[in-house]
Coordinates of N, CA and C in Angstrom, one line a residue:
M1 N -4.2 -5.2 9.0 CA -4.3 -3.8 8.9 C -5.6 -3.9 7.8
A2 N -6.3 -2.5 7.9 CA -7.3 -2.4 7.0 C -6.8 -2.7 5.7
S3 N -7.3 -2.5 4.7 CA -7.2 -2.5 2.9 C -6.6 -1.2 2.8
H4 N -6.1 -0.3 1.9 CA -6.0 0.9 1.5 C -5.9 0.8 0.3
R5 N -6.1 1.9 -0.1 CA -6.8 1.7 -1.7 C -6.1 3.0 -2.6
Y6 N -4.9 3.4 -2.1 CA -4.7 4.7 -2.5 C -4.4 4.1 -4.1
R7 N -3.2 3.1 -4.1 CA -2.8 2.6 -5.7 C -4.1 2.7 -6.4
E8 N -5.1 2.2 -6.0 CA -6.7 2.1 -7.4 C -6.6 3.4 -7.9
V9 N -6.1 4.7 -7.1 CA -6.3 6.1 -7.4 C -5.3 6.8 -8.3
D10 N -3.8 6.2 -7.6 CA -2.9 6.4 -8.5 C -2.0 5.5 -8.5
P11 N -1.8 4.6 -9.5 CA -1.1 3.0 -9.1 C 0.3 3.4 -9.3
S12 N 0.7 4.2 -9.6 CA 2.4 5.0 -9.5 C 2.7 5.1 -8.5
L13 N 2.0 5.1 -7.5 CA 2.7 5.2 -5.9 C 3.0 4.1 -5.9
P14 N 3.7 4.1 -4.8 CA 4.8 2.5 -4.3 C 3.9 2.1 -3.1
D15 N 3.7 0.3 -3.2 CA 3.1 -0.5 -2.0 C 3.7 -0.4 -0.8
V16 N 3.0 0.3 0.0 CA 3.8 0.3 1.4 C 3.9 -1.2 1.9
G17 N 3.0 -2.1 1.6 CA 3.0 -3.3 2.0 C 1.4 -3.4 3.0
K18 N 0.9 -4.3 3.8 CA 0.1 -4.8 4.7 C 0.7 -5.7 5.6
S19 N 0.8 -5.1 6.4 CA 1.3 -6.0 7.4 C 1.1 -5.3 9.0
A20 N 0.8 -6.6 10.0 CA 0.6 -5.9 11.3 C 1.9 -4.9 12.2
G21 N 2.7 -5.7 11.4 CA 4.5 -5.0 11.9 C 5.3 -3.9 11.1
G22 N 4.1 -3.3 10.5 CA 4.2 -2.0 9.9 C 4.4 -2.1 8.3
P23 N 4.4 -0.8 7.8 CA 4.5 -0.8 6.6 C 6.5 -1.0 6.3
K24 N 6.4 -2.0 4.5 CA 8.1 -2.0 4.4 C 8.8 -0.7 4.8
E25 N 10.1 -1.0 4.8 CA 11.0 0.2 4.6 C 11.2 0.8 3.3
M26 N 11.3 1.9 3.5 CA 11.1 2.9 2.4 C 12.0 3.1 1.8
T27 N 12.3 2.9 0.3 CA 13.5 3.2 -0.4 C 13.6 4.4 -1.0
L28 N 15.1 5.1 -1.7 CA 14.7 6.0 -2.2 C 13.6 6.4 -3.4
D29 N 13.7 5.5 -4.2 CA 12.8 5.1 -5.5 C 11.4 5.0 -5.0
D30 N 10.9 5.1 -3.5 CA 9.7 4.7 -3.0 C 9.6 6.6 -2.6
A31 N 10.6 7.0 -2.2 CA 10.2 8.4 -1.9 C 10.0 9.2 -3.1
K32 N 10.9 8.8 -4.0 CA 10.7 9.9 -5.6 C 9.4 9.3 -6.0
A33 N 8.8 8.4 -6.3 CA 7.6 8.1 -6.6 C 6.3 8.9 -6.1
I34 N 6.7 9.2 -4.7 CA 5.5 9.9 -3.8 C 5.6 11.0 -4.0
M35 N 7.1 11.6 -4.4 CA 7.5 13.3 -4.4 C 6.7 13.4 -6.0
A36 N 6.8 12.6 -6.8 CA 6.6 13.0 -8.5 C 5.0 12.7 -8.4
S37 N 3.7 11.9 -7.3 CA 2.8 11.9 -7.4 C 2.0 13.6 -7.5
T38 N 1.1 13.5 -8.3 CA 0.3 14.9 -8.3 C -1.4 14.7 -8.0
D39 N -1.7 13.5 -7.5 CA -3.1 13.1 -7.1 C -3.0 13.2 -5.8
V40 N -3.5 14.5 -5.2 CA -3.8 14.6 -3.6 C -4.7 13.6 -2.8
L41 N -5.6 13.1 -3.8 CA -6.6 12.1 -3.5 C -6.1 11.2 -2.5
A42 N -5.2 10.5 -3.6 CA -4.4 9.1 -3.8 C -3.3 9.6 -2.8
L43 N -2.8 10.6 -2.2 CA -1.4 10.6 -1.4 C -2.6 10.9 0.3
G44 N -3.3 11.6 0.0 CA -4.6 11.4 1.4 C -4.8 9.9 1.8
L45 N -5.3 9.4 1.0 CA -5.7 7.9 1.2 C -4.2 7.4 1.5
L46 N -3.6 7.7 1.3 CA -1.7 6.6 1.9 C -1.7 7.5 3.3
H47 N -1.6 9.0 3.5 CA -1.6 9.4 4.4 C -2.5 8.9 5.3
G48 N -3.7 8.4 5.4 CA -4.6 8.1 6.2 C -4.1 6.3 6.4
Y49 N -3.8 6.0 5.8 CA -3.5 4.6 5.9 C -2.0 4.2 7.1
L50 N -1.1 5.4 6.6 CA -0.1 5.3 7.5 C -0.1 5.3 8.7
R51 N -1.1 6.4 9.1 CA -1.7 7.1 10.3 C -2.5 6.1 11.0
S52 N -2.8 5.1 10.4 CA -3.6 3.8 11.0 C -3.1 3.1 12.0
Y53 N -1.3 3.0 11.7 CA -0.5 2.4 12.3 C -0.6 2.7 13.6
A54 N -0.8 4.0 13.8 CA -0.9 4.3 15.4 C -1.8 3.8 16.3
A55 N -2.9 3.2 15.4 CA -3.8 2.5 16.4 C -3.3 1.0 17.3
T56 N -2.2 0.7 16.3 CA -1.4 -0.7 16.8 C -0.7 -0.4 18.8
A57 N -0.7 0.5 18.4 CA -0.3 1.0 20.3 C -1.3 0.7 21.1
G58 N -2.4 0.3 20.9 CA -3.7 -0.1 21.9 C -2.9 -1.7 22.2
A59 N -2.7 -2.2 21.2 CA -2.4 -3.6 21.4 C -1.1 -3.7 22.6
I60 N -0.8 -2.8 23.0 CA 0.2 -2.8 24.2 C -0.3 -2.8 25.3
M61 N -1.6 -2.4 25.3 CA -2.4 -2.3 26.6 C -2.8 -3.4 26.9
F62 N -3.3 -4.2 26.3 CA -4.1 -5.5 26.8 C -3.4 -6.2 27.2
A63 N -1.8 -6.9 27.1 CA -1.2 -7.8 27.9 C -0.9 -7.3 28.9
P64 N -0.2 -6.3 29.5 CA 0.0 -5.7 31.1 C -1.7 -6.0 31.6
A65 N -2.6 -5.4 31.1 CA -3.7 -5.6 31.7 C -3.9 -7.3 32.0
I66 N -4.1 -8.1 31.0 CA -4.2 -9.4 31.3 C -3.4 -9.9 32.5
A67 N -2.0 -9.5 32.0 CA -1.0 -10.0 33.5 C -1.7 -9.4 34.4
A68 N -1.8 -8.1 34.8 CA -2.3 -8.1 36.3 C -3.6 -8.7 36.4
I69 N -4.4 -8.9 35.7 CA -5.8 -9.5 36.2 C -4.8 -11.0 36.6
A70 N -4.2 -11.5 35.7 CA -3.8 -13.0 36.4 C -2.8 -13.2 37.6
L71 N -2.3 -12.0 37.8 CA -1.2 -12.0 39.2 C -2.7 -12.0 40.0
V72 N -3.5 -11.1 40.0 CA -4.4 -10.9 41.3 C -5.0 -12.8 41.3
L73 N -5.8 -12.8 40.3 CA -6.2 -14.0 40.5 C -5.2 -15.3 40.7
G74 N -3.9 -15.2 40.8 CA -3.3 -15.9 41.3 C -2.3 -17.1 40.5
W75 N -2.6 -16.5 38.7 CA -2.4 -17.1 37.9 C -0.4 -16.9 37.6
T76 N 0.6 -17.3 38.3 CA 1.4 -16.8 38.3 C 2.0 -16.6 36.5
G77 N 1.8 -17.8 36.3 CA 2.7 -18.7 34.8 C 1.8 -17.8 33.7
V78 N 0.8 -17.5 34.2 CA -0.5 -16.3 32.7 C 0.5 -15.0 32.8
A79 N 0.4 -15.0 34.0 CA 1.1 -13.4 33.9 C 2.5 -13.2 33.2
I80 N 3.7 -14.3 33.5 CA 4.5 -13.7 33.2 C 4.3 -14.1 31.7
I81 N 3.3 -15.2 31.1 CA 3.6 -14.6 29.7 C 2.9 -13.8 28.9
F82 N 1.9 -13.2 29.8 CA 1.5 -11.9 29.4 C 2.2 -10.8 29.4
F83 N 3.2 -10.5 30.3 CA 4.4 -9.9 30.8 C 5.5 -9.9 29.5
A84 N 5.5 -10.8 28.9 CA 7.0 -11.4 28.0 C 5.8 -10.7 26.5
L85 N 4.5 -11.4 26.6 CA 3.8 -10.6 25.2 C 3.8 -9.0 25.4
F86 N 4.0 -8.3 26.5 CA 3.3 -7.2 26.7 C 5.1 -6.4 25.7
G87 N 6.5 -7.2 26.2 CA 7.7 -6.6 25.8 C 7.7 -6.9 24.3
M88 N 6.9 -8.1 23.9 CA 7.2 -8.0 22.4 C 6.2 -7.1 21.7
A89 N 5.0 -6.6 21.9 CA 3.9 -5.9 21.2 C 4.6 -4.7 21.5
A90 N 5.1 -4.3 22.5 CA 5.8 -3.0 22.4 C 6.6 -2.5 21.5
W91 N 7.9 -3.5 21.0 CA 8.9 -3.5 20.2 C 7.9 -3.4 18.7
V92 N 6.9 -4.6 18.3 CA 6.4 -4.1 17.3 C 5.9 -3.0 16.8
V93 N 5.1 -2.3 18.2 CA 4.5 -1.1 17.6 C 5.8 -0.1 17.4
M94 N 6.5 0.1 18.3 CA 7.4 1.0 18.1 C 8.3 0.8 16.7
E95 N 8.5 -0.3 16.2 CA 8.8 -0.7 15.1 C 7.7 0.1 13.6
A96 N 6.6 -0.6 13.8 CA 5.4 0.4 13.0 C 5.8 1.5 12.9
R97 N 5.5 2.2 14.0 CA 5.5 3.6 14.1 C 6.4 3.9 13.3
R98 N 8.1 3.7 13.7 CA 9.1 3.9 12.9 C 9.0 4.4 11.4
R99 N 8.7 2.6 10.9 CA 8.4 2.8 9.4 C 7.7 3.6 8.8
A100 N 6.2 3.6 9.5 CA 5.2 4.5 9.1 C 5.7 5.9 9.4
R101 N 6.2 6.5 10.3 CA 6.5 7.9 9.9 C 7.1 8.5 9.0
K102 N 8.2 7.5 8.7 CA 9.3 7.8 7.4 C 8.2 8.0 6.7
W103 N 7.4 6.9 5.9 CA 6.7 7.2 4.7 C 5.7 8.5 4.8
E104 N 4.9 8.8 6.1 CA 4.6 9.9 6.2 C 4.9 11.1 5.9
S105 N 6.1 11.4 6.4 CA 6.9 12.6 6.5 C 7.1 13.0 5.3
V106 N 7.3 12.0 4.1 CA 7.4 12.6 2.8 C 6.4 12.4 2.2
V107 N 5.3 12.0 2.6 CA 3.8 12.1 1.9 C 3.2 13.2 2.6
S108 N 3.3 14.0 3.6 CA 2.8 15.2 4.4 C 3.7 16.1 3.3
T109 N 5.0 16.2 3.0 CA 5.9 16.9 2.4 C 5.4 17.1 0.9
R110 N 4.7 16.2 0.6 CA 4.6 16.1 -1.0 C 2.6 17.0 -0.6
I111 N 2.0 16.9 0.0 CA 1.0 17.3 0.3 C 0.9 18.9 0.5
A112 N 2.1 18.9 1.0 CA 2.1 20.6 1.2 C 2.7 21.1 -0.1
Q113 N 3.5 20.5 -0.3 CA 4.0 20.9 -1.7 C 2.7 21.4 -2.9
L114 N 1.9 20.4 -3.0 CA 0.8 20.2 -3.7 C -0.7 21.3 -3.4
T115 N -0.7 21.6 -2.3 CA -1.5 22.5 -1.7 C -1.0 23.8 -1.1
A116 N 0.0 24.0 -1.2 CA 0.4 25.0 -0.9 C 0.1 26.8 -2.0
S117 N -0.5 27.4 -1.4 CA -0.8 28.6 -2.1 C 0.3 29.3 -2.9
P118 N 0.1 29.8 -3.5 CA 1.5 30.5 -4.4 C 1.1 32.1 -4.2
G119 N 2.5 32.5 -3.9 CA 2.2 33.8 -3.2 C 2.4 34.3 -1.5

């Protein structure tokens, strides 16, 4: 995954981790640190980083495409391997998005609080 720089702007924000498997599980302390932040720029960078995990969904398109091509070419063993990889890729994508959405919801809530117009 791409590097994230939100902690350079606001070091008090928690580290979400950096992994193709998704961010780490969010703790209550992580959520509290996000809700205490007043730096909209840092929160925006964090939100953008978390949204980048949506791009991992593209990975699940490669395995079935390669498997289909392998079947057409008569390479049954290769097709079986790539269909199995499709299942694993789909699981990784779902888990990455599940974790990222938890973080995103807290970040979005805090950004909304900070940018809400009074009155």
